[in-house]
């Protein structure tokens, strides 16, 4: 007990010193904070204002984009409804604003539909020009451009040289490509027009065997492969082989 009383007076100065040092430390920190605020306060406020302004601008831009996308959607639906009602002129008018849309998907779809409408109205010149415009616009999604190229080539197939058809569509006329059926058939026909049966026959056979190709194209390709003497087979749902009837006769008739 006496020992504790002896230590108490020695601890008293230590506590007072700690309190003093803490007060000094707090004073120094407060002074540093004031100096920092005086030196950088304006910049901090400016940064906060700019940050809030940027956030507000981004939110406004997002809302504008959403509103614009909603408007484009309504215009596109109106065009589709007009097509369903066989009002092609009304559909073409509804599509006009979409051809200048900032959204690539809507712009590409509008150009494609406009060209399709022109083709439906037997205005092949306008249709071909529309497809060509879409194909040339590299900012648009590639699937739309590929489809437009197929449609363009089909629309002017009879006026093109066979080599032009091959040059355009050969990159698409490969198994696995979404447009293999249509592109492959036109390339194979172009090969026939170039008297290249050695290239046309195998391509027709590939088309006939590819289950991803539309049934109508596979059926035509099966017959054409048979005419060219290719042992083409088509698998039905029961995995049975189907060969074209009278292949030899058909080939003989073709030669005549």
Coordinates of N, CA and C in Angstrom, one line a residue:
X1 N 0.8 -1.2 0.0 CA 0.0 0.0 0.0 C 0.9 1.2 0.0
X2 N 1.9 1.2 0.9 CA 2.8 2.3 0.9 C 3.5 2.5 -0.4
X3 N 3.8 1.4 -1.0 CA 4.5 1.4 -2.3 C 3.7 2.1 -3.3
X4 N 2.4 1.9 -3.3 CA 1.5 2.5 -4.3 C 1.5 4.0 -4.1
X5 N 1.4 4.4 -2.8 CA 1.4 5.9 -2.5 C 2.7 6.5 -2.9
X6 N 3.8 5.8 -2.8 CA 5.1 6.3 -3.2 C 5.2 6.6 -4.7
X7 N 4.5 5.7 -5.5 CA 4.5 5.8 -7.0 C 3.6 6.9 -7.6
X8 N 2.5 7.2 -6.8 CA 1.5 8.1 -7.3 C 2.0 9.5 -7.6
X9 N 2.9 10.1 -6.8 CA 3.4 11.4 -7.2 C 4.3 11.4 -8.4
X10 N 4.9 10.3 -8.7 CA 5.8 10.2 -9.9 C 4.9 10.0 -11.2
X11 N 3.7 9.4 -11.0 CA 2.9 9.2 -12.2 C 2.1 10.5 -12.6
X12 N 2.0 11.4 -11.6 CA 1.2 12.6 -11.8 C 1.9 13.5 -12.9
X13 N 3.2 13.8 -12.9 CA 3.8 14.6 -14.0 C 3.6 13.9 -15.4
X14 N 3.7 12.5 -15.4 CA 3.6 11.8 -16.6 C 2.2 12.0 -17.3
X15 N 1.2 12.0 -16.5 CA -0.2 12.2 -17.0 C -0.3 13.7 -17.5
X16 N 0.2 14.6 -16.8 CA 0.1 16.0 -17.2 C 0.9 16.2 -18.5
X17 N 2.0 15.5 -18.6 CA 2.8 15.7 -19.8 C 2.1 15.1 -21.0
X18 N 1.4 13.9 -20.8 CA 0.6 13.3 -21.9 C -0.5 14.2 -22.4
X19 N -1.2 14.8 -21.4 CA -2.3 15.7 -21.7 C -1.8 16.9 -22.5
X20 N -0.7 17.4 -22.1 CA -0.1 18.6 -22.7 C 0.3 18.2 -24.2
X21 N 1.0 17.1 -24.3 CA 1.4 16.7 -25.7 C 0.2 16.5 -26.6
X22 N -0.9 15.9 -26.1 CA -2.1 15.6 -26.9 C -2.7 17.0 -27.3
X23 N -2.7 17.9 -26.4 CA -3.3 19.2 -26.8 C -2.4 19.9 -27.8
X24 N -1.1 19.8 -27.7 CA -0.2 20.4 -28.7 C -0.4 19.7 -30.1
X25 N -0.6 18.4 -30.0 CA -0.8 17.6 -31.3 C -2.1 18.0 -32.0
X26 N -3.1 18.2 -31.2 CA -4.4 18.6 -31.7 C -4.3 20.0 -32.3
X27 N -3.6 20.9 -31.6 CA -3.4 22.2 -32.1 C -2.7 22.2 -33.4
X28 N -1.6 21.4 -33.5 CA -0.8 21.3 -34.7 C -1.7 20.8 -35.9
X29 N -2.5 19.8 -35.6 CA -3.3 19.2 -36.7 C -4.4 20.2 -37.1
X30 N -5.0 21.0 -36.2 CA -5.9 22.0 -36.6 C -5.3 23.0 -37.4
X31 N -4.1 23.4 -37.1 CA -3.4 24.4 -37.8 C -3.1 23.9 -39.2
X32 N -2.6 22.7 -39.3 CA -2.3 22.1 -40.6 C -3.6 22.0 -41.5
X33 N -4.7 21.6 -40.9 CA -6.0 21.5 -41.6 C -6.4 22.9 -42.2
X34 N -6.2 24.0 -41.3 CA -6.5 25.3 -41.8 C -5.6 25.7 -43.0
X35 N -4.4 25.4 -42.9 CA -3.4 25.7 -44.0 C -3.8 25.0 -45.2
X36 N -4.2 23.7 -45.1 CA -4.5 22.9 -46.2 C -5.8 23.4 -46.9
X37 N -6.8 23.8 -46.0 CA -8.0 24.3 -46.6 C -7.8 25.6 -47.3
X38 N -6.9 26.5 -46.7 CA -6.6 27.8 -47.3 C -5.9 27.6 -48.7
X39 N -5.0 26.6 -48.7 CA -4.3 26.4 -50.0 C -5.0 25.6 -51.0
X40 N -5.8 24.6 -50.6 CA -6.4 23.7 -51.6 C -7.9 23.7 -51.6
X41 N -8.5 24.5 -50.7 CA -10.0 24.5 -50.5 C -10.7 24.8 -51.8
X42 N -10.2 25.8 -52.6 CA -10.9 26.2 -53.8 C -10.9 25.1 -54.8
X43 N -9.7 24.4 -54.9 CA -9.6 23.3 -55.8 C -10.5 22.1 -55.5
X44 N -10.6 21.9 -54.2 CA -11.5 20.8 -53.7 C -12.9 21.1 -54.0
X45 N -13.3 22.3 -53.8 CA -14.7 22.7 -54.1 C -14.9 22.6 -55.6
X46 N -14.0 23.0 -56.4 CA -14.1 22.9 -57.9 C -14.2 21.5 -58.3
X47 N -13.4 20.6 -57.7 CA -13.4 19.2 -58.1 C -14.8 18.6 -57.7
X48 N -15.3 19.0 -56.6 CA -16.7 18.4 -56.2 C -17.7 18.9 -57.2
X49 N -17.7 20.2 -57.5 CA -18.7 20.8 -58.4 C -18.6 20.1 -59.8
X50 N -17.3 19.9 -60.3 CA -17.2 19.3 -61.6 C -17.7 17.8 -61.5
X51 N -17.4 17.1 -60.4 CA -17.8 15.7 -60.3 C -19.3 15.6 -60.3
X52 N -20.0 16.5 -59.5 CA -21.4 16.5 -59.5 C -22.0 16.9 -60.8
X53 N -21.4 17.9 -61.5 CA -21.8 18.2 -62.8 C -21.7 17.1 -63.8
X54 N -20.6 16.4 -63.7 CA -20.4 15.2 -64.6 C -21.4 14.1 -64.4
X55 N -21.7 13.9 -63.1 CA -22.7 12.9 -62.8 C -24.1 13.3 -63.3
X56 N -24.4 14.6 -63.1 CA -25.7 15.0 -63.6 C -25.8 14.9 -65.1
X57 N -24.7 15.3 -65.8 CA -24.7 15.2 -67.2 C -24.8 13.7 -67.7
X58 N -24.2 12.8 -67.0 CA -24.3 11.4 -67.4 C -25.7 10.9 -67.2
X59 N -26.3 11.3 -66.1 CA -27.7 10.8 -65.8 C -28.6 11.4 -66.9
X60 N -28.4 12.7 -67.3 CA -29.2 13.3 -68.3 C -29.0 12.6 -69.6
X61 N -27.8 12.3 -69.9 CA -27.5 11.6 -71.2 C -28.1 10.2 -71.3
X62 N -28.1 9.5 -70.1 CA -28.7 8.2 -70.1 C -30.2 8.3 -70.3
X63 N -30.8 9.3 -69.6 CA -32.3 9.4 -69.8 C -32.6 9.8 -71.3
X64 N -31.8 10.6 -71.9 CA -32.0 11.0 -73.3 C -31.9 9.8 -74.2
X65 N -30.8 9.0 -73.9 CA -30.6 7.8 -74.7 C -31.8 6.9 -74.6
X66 N -32.3 6.7 -73.4 CA -33.5 5.8 -73.2 C -34.7 6.3 -73.9
X67 N -34.9 7.6 -73.8 CA -36.1 8.2 -74.5 C -35.9 8.1 -76.0
X68 N -34.7 8.3 -76.5 CA -34.5 8.2 -77.9 C -34.7 6.8 -78.4
X69 N -34.2 5.9 -77.6 CA -34.4 4.5 -78.0 C -35.8 4.1 -78.0
X70 N -36.6 4.6 -77.0 CA -38.0 4.3 -77.0 C -38.7 4.9 -78.2
X71 N -38.4 6.1 -78.6 CA -39.0 6.7 -79.8 C -38.6 5.9 -81.1
X72 N -37.4 5.4 -81.2 CA -37.0 4.6 -82.3 C -37.7 3.3 -82.4
X73 N -37.9 2.7 -81.2 CA -38.7 1.5 -81.1 C -40.1 1.7 -81.6
X74 N -40.7 2.7 -81.2 CA -42.1 3.0 -81.7 C -42.2 3.2 -83.2
X75 N -41.2 3.9 -83.7 CA -41.2 4.1 -85.2 C -41.0 2.8 -85.9
X76 N -40.1 1.9 -85.4 CA -39.9 0.6 -86.0 C -41.1 -0.3 -86.0
X77 N -41.8 -0.3 -84.8 CA -43.0 -1.1 -84.7 C -44.1 -0.6 -85.6
X78 N -44.2 0.8 -85.8 CA -45.1 1.3 -86.7 C -44.9 0.9 -88.2
X79 N -43.6 0.8 -88.5 CA -43.2 0.4 -89.9 C -43.6 -1.1 -90.1
X80 N -43.3 -1.9 -89.1 CA -43.6 -3.3 -89.2 C -45.1 -3.5 -89.3
X81 N -45.9 -2.8 -88.5 CA -47.4 -2.9 -88.6 C -47.9 -2.5 -90.0
X82 N -47.3 -1.5 -90.6 CA -47.7 -1.1 -91.9 C -47.4 -2.2 -92.9
X83 N -46.2 -2.9 -92.8 CA -45.9 -4.0 -93.7 C -46.9 -5.1 -93.5
X84 N -47.2 -5.4 -92.3 CA -48.2 -6.5 -92.1 C -49.6 -6.2 -92.7
X85 N -49.9 -4.9 -92.8 CA -51.1 -4.5 -93.4 C -51.0 -4.2 -94.9
X86 N -49.8 -4.6 -95.4 CA -49.5 -4.4 -96.9 C -49.5 -3.0 -97.3
X87 N -49.2 -2.1 -96.3 CA -49.1 -0.7 -96.6 C -47.6 -0.3 -96.8
X88 N -47.1 -0.7 -97.9 CA -45.6 -0.5 -98.1 C -45.2 0.9 -98.2
X89 N -46.0 1.8 -98.7 CA -45.7 3.2 -98.8 C -45.6 3.8 -97.4
X90 N -46.6 3.4 -96.6 CA -46.6 3.9 -95.2 C -45.4 3.4 -94.4
X91 N -45.1 2.1 -94.6 CA -43.9 1.5 -94.0 C -42.6 2.3 -94.4
X92 N -42.5 2.6 -95.6 CA -41.3 3.3 -96.1 C -41.2 4.7 -95.5
X93 N -42.3 5.3 -95.3 CA -42.4 6.6 -94.7 C -42.0 6.5 -93.2
X94 N -42.5 5.5 -92.5 CA -42.2 5.3 -91.1 C -40.7 5.0 -90.9
X95 N -40.1 4.4 -91.8 CA -38.7 4.0 -91.7 C -37.7 5.1 -92.0
X96 N -38.2 6.2 -92.6 CA -37.3 7.2 -93.0 C -36.5 7.8 -91.9
X97 N -37.1 8.2 -90.7 CA -36.3 8.7 -89.6 C -35.3 7.8 -89.1
X98 N -35.6 6.5 -89.2 CA -34.7 5.4 -88.6 C -33.4 5.3 -89.4
X99 N -33.5 5.7 -90.7 CA -32.3 5.6 -91.5 C -31.2 6.6 -91.0
X100 N -31.5 7.5 -90.2 CA -30.6 8.5 -89.6 C -30.4 8.3 -88.1
X101 N -30.9 7.2 -87.6 CA -30.9 6.9 -86.2 C -29.4 6.8 -85.7
X102 N -29.2 7.2 -84.5 CA -27.8 7.0 -83.9 C -27.6 5.6 -83.5
X103 N -28.6 4.8 -83.3 CA -28.5 3.4 -82.9 C -28.2 2.6 -84.2
X104 N -27.1 1.9 -84.2 CA -26.7 1.2 -85.4 C -27.7 0.1 -85.8
X105 N -28.2 -0.6 -84.8 CA -29.1 -1.7 -85.1 C -30.4 -1.2 -85.8
X106 N -31.0 -0.1 -85.3 CA -32.2 0.4 -85.9 C -31.9 1.0 -87.3
X107 N -30.7 1.7 -87.5 CA -30.4 2.2 -88.8 C -30.2 1.1 -89.8
X108 N -29.5 0.1 -89.4 CA -29.3 -1.1 -90.3 C -30.6 -1.8 -90.7
X109 N -31.4 -2.0 -89.7 CA -32.7 -2.7 -90.0 C -33.6 -1.8 -90.9
X110 N -33.6 -0.5 -90.7 CA -34.4 0.4 -91.5 C -33.9 0.4 -93.0
X111 N -32.6 0.5 -93.2 CA -32.1 0.4 -94.5 C -32.4 -0.9 -95.2
X112 N -32.3 -2.0 -94.5 CA -32.6 -3.3 -95.0 C -34.1 -3.4 -95.4
X113 N -35.0 -3.0 -94.5 CA -36.4 -3.0 -94.8 C -36.8 -2.1 -96.0
X114 N -36.2 -1.0 -96.0 CA -36.5 -0.1 -97.2 C -36.1 -0.7 -98.5
X115 N -35.0 -1.3 -98.5 CA -34.5 -2.0 -99.8 C -35.4 -3.2 -100.1
X116 N -35.9 -3.9 -99.1 CA -36.8 -5.0 -99.3 C -38.1 -4.5 -99.8
X117 N -38.6 -3.4 -99.3 CA -39.9 -2.8 -99.8 C -39.7 -2.4 -101.3
X118 N -38.6 -1.8 -101.6 CA -38.4 -1.4 -103.0 C -38.4 -2.6 -103.9
X119 N -37.8 -3.7 -103.5 CA -37.7 -4.9 -104.3 C -39.1 -5.5 -104.4
X120 N -39.9 -5.4 -103.3 CA -41.3 -5.9 -103.4 C -42.1 -5.1 -104.4
X121 N -41.8 -3.8 -104.5 CA -42.5 -3.0 -105.4 C -41.9 -3.0 -106.9
X122 N -41.0 -4.0 -107.1 CA -40.4 -4.1 -108.4 C -39.5 -3.0 -108.8
X123 N -39.0 -2.2 -107.8 CA -38.1 -1.2 -108.1 C -36.7 -1.7 -107.7
X124 N -36.2 -2.5 -108.6 CA -34.9 -3.2 -108.4 C -33.7 -2.3 -108.3
X125 N -33.8 -1.2 -109.0 CA -32.7 -0.2 -109.0 C -32.6 0.4 -107.6
X126 N -33.7 0.8 -107.1 CA -33.7 1.4 -105.8 C -33.3 0.4 -104.7
X127 N -33.8 -0.8 -104.8 CA -33.5 -1.9 -103.9 C -32.0 -2.2 -103.9
X128 N -31.4 -2.3 -105.0 CA -30.0 -2.6 -105.1 C -29.1 -1.5 -104.5
X129 N -29.5 -0.2 -104.8 CA -28.8 0.9 -104.2 C -28.9 0.9 -102.7
X130 N -30.1 0.5 -102.2 CA -30.3 0.5 -100.7 C -29.4 -0.6 -100.1
X131 N -29.4 -1.8 -100.7 CA -28.5 -2.8 -100.2 C -27.1 -2.4 -100.2
X132 N -26.7 -1.8 -101.4 CA -25.3 -1.4 -101.5 C -24.9 -0.4 -100.5
X133 N -25.8 0.5 -100.2 CA -25.5 1.6 -99.1 C -25.3 0.9 -97.8
X134 N -26.1 -0.1 -97.5 CA -25.9 -0.8 -96.2 C -24.6 -1.6 -96.1
X135 N -24.3 -2.2 -97.2 CA -23.0 -3.0 -97.3 C -21.8 -2.1 -97.1
X136 N -21.9 -0.9 -97.7 CA -20.7 0.0 -97.7 C -20.5 0.6 -96.3
X137 N -21.5 0.7 -95.5 CA -21.4 1.3 -94.2 C -20.8 0.4 -93.2
X138 N -19.5 0.6 -93.0 CA -18.7 -0.3 -92.1 C -19.0 -0.1 -90.6
X139 N -19.8 1.0 -90.3 CA -20.1 1.2 -88.9 C -21.3 0.4 -88.5
X140 N -22.0 -0.3 -89.4 CA -23.2 -1.1 -89.1 C -22.8 -2.5 -88.8
X141 N -23.6 -3.2 -88.0 CA -23.3 -4.6 -87.6 C -23.1 -5.5 -88.8
X142 N -22.1 -6.4 -88.8 CA -21.7 -7.2 -89.9 C -22.8 -8.2 -90.3
X143 N -23.6 -8.8 -89.4 CA -24.7 -9.6 -89.9 C -25.6 -8.9 -90.8
X144 N -26.0 -7.7 -90.6 CA -26.9 -6.9 -91.5 C -26.2 -6.7 -92.8
X145 N -24.9 -6.4 -92.8 CA -24.2 -6.1 -94.0 C -24.0 -7.3 -94.8
X146 N -23.8 -8.5 -94.2 CA -23.7 -9.7 -94.9 C -25.0 -10.1 -95.6
X147 N -26.1 -9.9 -94.8 CA -27.4 -10.2 -95.4 C -27.7 -9.3 -96.6
X148 N -27.4 -8.0 -96.4 CA -27.6 -7.1 -97.5 C -26.8 -7.4 -98.8
X149 N -25.6 -7.9 -98.6 CA -24.8 -8.3 -99.7 C -25.4 -9.5 -100.4
X150 N -25.9 -10.5 -99.7 CA -26.6 -11.6 -100.3 C -27.8 -11.2 -101.1
X151 N -28.6 -10.3 -100.4 CA -29.8 -9.8 -101.1 C -29.4 -9.0 -102.4
X152 N -28.4 -8.1 -102.3 CA -28.0 -7.3 -103.4 C -27.6 -8.2 -104.5
X153 N -26.8 -9.2 -104.2 CA -26.3 -10.1 -105.3 C -27.4 -10.9 -105.9
X154 N -28.4 -11.3 -105.1 CA -29.5 -12.1 -105.7 C -30.3 -11.2 -106.6
X155 N -30.5 -9.9 -106.2 CA -31.3 -9.0 -107.0 C -30.6 -8.7 -108.4
X156 N -29.3 -8.7 -108.4 CA -28.7 -8.4 -109.7 C -27.8 -9.5 -110.2
X157 N -28.2 -10.7 -109.8 CA -27.5 -11.9 -110.2 C -27.3 -12.1 -111.7
X158 N -28.5 -11.8 -112.4 CA -28.5 -12.0 -113.9 C -27.7 -11.0 -114.6
X159 N -27.3 -9.9 -114.0 CA -26.6 -8.8 -114.7 C -25.1 -8.8 -114.3
X160 N -24.7 -9.7 -113.4 CA -23.3 -9.8 -112.9 C -22.6 -10.8 -113.7
X161 N -21.3 -10.6 -113.8 CA -20.4 -11.7 -114.4 C -20.3 -12.7 -113.3
X162 N -20.2 -14.0 -113.7 CA -20.0 -15.1 -112.7 C -18.9 -14.9 -111.7
X163 N -17.8 -14.3 -112.2 CA -16.6 -14.1 -111.3 C -17.0 -13.1 -110.3
X164 N -17.8 -12.1 -110.6 CA -18.2 -11.1 -109.6 C -19.0 -11.7 -108.5
X165 N -19.9 -12.6 -108.9 CA -20.7 -13.3 -107.8 C -19.7 -14.1 -106.9
X166 N -18.8 -14.8 -107.5 CA -17.8 -15.6 -106.7 C -17.0 -14.7 -105.8
X167 N -16.5 -13.6 -106.3 CA -15.7 -12.7 -105.5 C -16.5 -12.1 -104.3
X168 N -17.7 -11.8 -104.6 CA -18.6 -11.2 -103.5 C -18.9 -12.2 -102.4
X169 N -19.3 -13.4 -102.8 CA -20.0 -14.3 -101.9 C -19.1 -15.4 -101.4
X170 N -18.0 -15.6 -102.0 CA -17.1 -16.8 -101.6 C -16.8 -16.8 -100.1
X171 N -16.5 -15.6 -99.5 CA -16.3 -15.7 -98.0 C -17.5 -16.1 -97.2
X172 N -18.7 -16.0 -97.8 CA -19.9 -16.4 -97.0 C -20.3 -17.8 -97.4
X173 N -19.8 -18.3 -98.5 CA -20.2 -19.6 -99.0 C -19.4 -20.7 -98.4
X174 N -19.3 -20.8 -97.1 CA -18.6 -21.8 -96.4 C -19.5 -22.4 -95.3
X175 N -19.4 -23.7 -95.1 CA -20.2 -24.4 -94.0 C -20.0 -23.7 -92.7
X176 N -21.0 -23.5 -92.0 CA -21.0 -22.8 -90.7 C -21.3 -21.4 -90.7
X177 N -21.2 -20.8 -91.9 CA -21.6 -19.4 -92.0 C -23.1 -19.3 -92.1
X178 N -23.7 -18.2 -91.5 CA -25.1 -18.1 -91.4 C -25.8 -18.0 -92.8
X179 N -25.1 -17.5 -93.8 CA -25.6 -17.3 -95.1 C -25.1 -18.4 -96.1
X180 N -24.6 -19.5 -95.6 CA -24.0 -20.5 -96.4 C -25.0 -21.0 -97.5
X181 N -26.3 -21.1 -97.1 CA -27.3 -21.7 -98.0 C -27.4 -20.8 -99.3
X182 N -27.8 -19.5 -99.0 CA -28.1 -18.6 -100.2 C -26.8 -18.3 -100.9
X183 N -25.7 -17.9 -100.1 CA -24.5 -17.6 -100.8 C -23.9 -18.7 -101.5
X184 N -23.9 -19.9 -100.9 CA -23.3 -21.1 -101.5 C -24.0 -21.5 -102.8
X185 N -25.3 -21.4 -102.8 CA -26.1 -21.7 -104.0 C -25.7 -20.8 -105.2
X186 N -25.6 -19.5 -104.9 CA -25.3 -18.6 -106.0 C -23.9 -18.8 -106.5
X187 N -23.0 -19.1 -105.5 CA -21.6 -19.3 -106.0 C -21.5 -20.6 -106.8
X188 N -22.2 -21.6 -106.4 CA -22.2 -22.8 -107.2 C -22.8 -22.6 -108.6
X189 N -23.9 -21.8 -108.7 CA -24.4 -21.5 -110.0 C -23.5 -20.7 -110.8
X190 N -22.7 -19.8 -110.2 CA -21.7 -19.0 -110.9 C -20.6 -19.9 -111.4
X191 N -20.2 -20.9 -110.6 CA -19.2 -21.9 -111.1 C -19.7 -22.6 -112.4
X192 N -21.0 -23.0 -112.4 CA -21.6 -23.7 -113.5 C -21.5 -22.8 -114.7
X193 N -21.9 -21.5 -114.5 CA -21.8 -20.5 -115.7 C -20.4 -20.3 -116.2
X194 N -19.4 -20.6 -115.3 CA -18.0 -20.5 -115.7 C -17.5 -21.8 -116.2
X195 N -18.4 -22.8 -116.4 CA -18.0 -24.2 -116.8 C -17.0 -24.8 -115.9
X196 N -17.2 -24.6 -114.6 CA -16.3 -25.2 -113.6 C -17.1 -26.2 -112.7
X197 N -17.5 -27.2 -113.4 CA -18.3 -28.3 -112.7 C -17.6 -28.9 -111.6
X198 N -16.2 -28.9 -111.7 CA -15.4 -29.6 -110.7 C -15.5 -28.8 -109.3
X199 N -15.9 -27.5 -109.4 CA -16.1 -26.7 -108.2 C -17.6 -26.6 -107.8
X200 N -18.4 -26.6 -108.8 CA -19.9 -26.5 -108.6 C -20.4 -27.7 -107.9
X201 N -20.1 -28.9 -108.5 CA -20.6 -30.2 -107.9 C -20.4 -30.4 -106.5
X202 N -19.1 -30.3 -106.0 CA -18.8 -30.5 -104.6 C -19.5 -29.5 -103.7
X203 N -19.7 -28.2 -104.2 CA -20.3 -27.2 -103.4 C -21.8 -27.5 -103.2
X204 N -22.4 -28.0 -104.3 CA -23.8 -28.4 -104.2 C -24.0 -29.6 -103.2
X205 N -23.0 -30.5 -103.3 CA -23.1 -31.6 -102.4 C -23.0 -31.2 -100.9
X206 N -22.1 -30.2 -100.6 CA -22.0 -29.7 -99.3 C -23.3 -29.0 -98.8
X207 N -23.9 -28.3 -99.7 CA -25.2 -27.7 -99.4 C -26.2 -28.7 -99.1
X208 N -26.3 -29.8 -99.9 CA -27.3 -30.8 -99.7 C -27.1 -31.5 -98.4
X209 N -25.9 -31.7 -97.9 CA -25.7 -32.4 -96.7 C -25.7 -31.6 -95.4
X210 N -25.7 -30.3 -95.6 CA -25.7 -29.4 -94.4 C -27.1 -29.1 -93.8
X211 N -27.3 -29.7 -92.6 CA -28.6 -29.6 -92.0 C -29.0 -28.1 -91.6
X212 N -28.0 -27.3 -91.6 CA -28.2 -25.9 -91.2 C -28.7 -25.1 -92.4
X213 N -28.7 -25.6 -93.6 CA -29.2 -24.9 -94.8 C -30.7 -25.2 -94.9
X214 N -31.4 -24.1 -95.3 CA -32.9 -24.3 -95.5 C -33.2 -25.5 -96.4
X215 N -34.3 -26.2 -96.1 CA -34.7 -27.4 -96.8 C -34.9 -27.2 -98.3
X216 N -35.4 -26.1 -98.7 CA -35.6 -25.8 -100.2 C -34.3 -25.8 -100.9
X217 N -33.3 -25.1 -100.3 CA -32.0 -25.0 -100.9 C -31.3 -26.4 -100.9
X218 N -31.5 -27.1 -99.9 CA -30.9 -28.5 -99.8 C -31.4 -29.4 -100.9
X219 N -32.7 -29.3 -101.1 CA -33.4 -30.1 -102.1 C -32.9 -29.7 -103.5
X220 N -32.8 -28.5 -103.8 CA -32.3 -28.0 -105.1 C -30.8 -28.5 -105.3
X221 N -30.0 -28.3 -104.2 CA -28.6 -28.6 -104.3 C -28.4 -30.1 -104.5
X222 N -29.3 -30.9 -103.9 CA -29.2 -32.4 -104.0 C -29.4 -32.8 -105.5
X223 N -30.4 -32.2 -106.1 CA -30.6 -32.4 -107.5 C -29.5 -32.0 -108.4
X224 N -29.0 -30.8 -108.1 CA -27.9 -30.2 -109.0 C -26.6 -31.1 -108.8
X225 N -26.4 -31.5 -107.6 CA -25.2 -32.3 -107.3 C -25.3 -33.6 -108.1
X226 N -26.5 -34.2 -108.2 CA -26.7 -35.4 -108.9 C -26.5 -35.2 -110.4
X227 N -27.0 -34.0 -110.9 CA -26.8 -33.7 -112.3 C -25.3 -33.6 -112.7
X228 N -24.5 -33.2 -111.7 CA -23.1 -33.1 -111.9 C -22.3 -34.4 -111.6
X229 N -23.1 -35.4 -111.3 CA -22.4 -36.7 -111.1 C -21.8 -36.9 -109.7
X230 N -22.2 -36.1 -108.7 CA -21.7 -36.2 -107.4 C -22.7 -37.1 -106.6
X231 N -22.1 -38.1 -105.9 CA -22.9 -39.0 -105.1 C -23.4 -38.3 -103.8
X232 N -24.3 -37.3 -104.0 CA -24.8 -36.5 -102.8 C -25.8 -37.3 -102.1
X233 N -25.8 -37.2 -100.8 CA -26.8 -37.9 -100.0 C -27.4 -36.8 -99.0
X234 N -28.6 -37.1 -98.6 CA -29.3 -36.2 -97.7 C -29.9 -37.0 -96.6
X235 N -29.6 -36.7 -95.3 CA -30.1 -37.5 -94.2 C -31.4 -37.0 -93.7
X236 N -32.4 -37.9 -93.7 CA -33.7 -37.5 -93.1 C -33.7 -37.7 -91.6
X237 N -34.9 -37.6 -91.0 CA -35.0 -37.7 -89.6 C -34.6 -39.1 -89.1
X238 N -34.7 -40.1 -89.9 CA -34.4 -41.5 -89.5 C -33.0 -41.9 -89.9
X239 N -32.2 -40.9 -90.3 CA -30.8 -41.1 -90.7 C -30.7 -42.1 -91.9
X240 N -31.7 -42.0 -92.8 CA -31.7 -42.8 -94.0 C -31.1 -42.0 -95.1
X241 N -30.3 -42.7 -96.0 CA -29.7 -42.0 -97.1 C -30.7 -41.9 -98.3
X242 N -30.8 -40.7 -98.8 CA -31.7 -40.4 -99.9 C -30.8 -40.0 -101.1
X243 N -30.9 -40.6 -102.2 CA -30.1 -40.2 -103.4 C -31.1 -39.8 -104.5
X244 N -30.7 -38.8 -105.3 CA -31.6 -38.3 -106.4 C -31.9 -39.4 -107.4
X245 N -33.2 -39.5 -107.8 CA -33.6 -40.6 -108.7 C -33.1 -40.3 -110.1
X246 N -32.8 -41.4 -110.9 CA -32.4 -41.2 -112.3 C -31.3 -40.2 -112.5
X247 N -30.3 -40.3 -111.6 CA -29.2 -39.4 -111.7 C -28.5 -39.4 -113.1
X248 N -28.3 -40.6 -113.6 CA -27.6 -40.7 -114.9 C -28.5 -40.1 -116.0
X249 N -29.8 -40.3 -115.9 CA -30.7 -39.8 -117.0 C -30.7 -38.2 -116.9
X250 N -30.7 -37.8 -115.7 CA -30.7 -36.3 -115.5 C -29.5 -35.7 -116.1
X251 N -28.3 -36.4 -115.8 CA -27.1 -35.8 -116.3 C -27.1 -35.9 -117.8
X252 N -27.6 -36.9 -118.4 CA -27.7 -37.0 -119.9 C -28.5 -36.0 -120.5
X253 N -29.7 -35.7 -119.8 CA -30.6 -34.7 -120.3 C -29.9 -33.3 -120.2
X254 N -29.1 -33.1 -119.2 CA -28.4 -31.8 -119.0 C -27.4 -31.6 -120.2
X255 N -26.8 -32.7 -120.6 CA -25.8 -32.6 -121.6 C -26.4 -32.3 -123.0
X256 N -27.7 -32.8 -123.1 CA -28.4 -32.6 -124.4 C -28.8 -31.1 -124.5

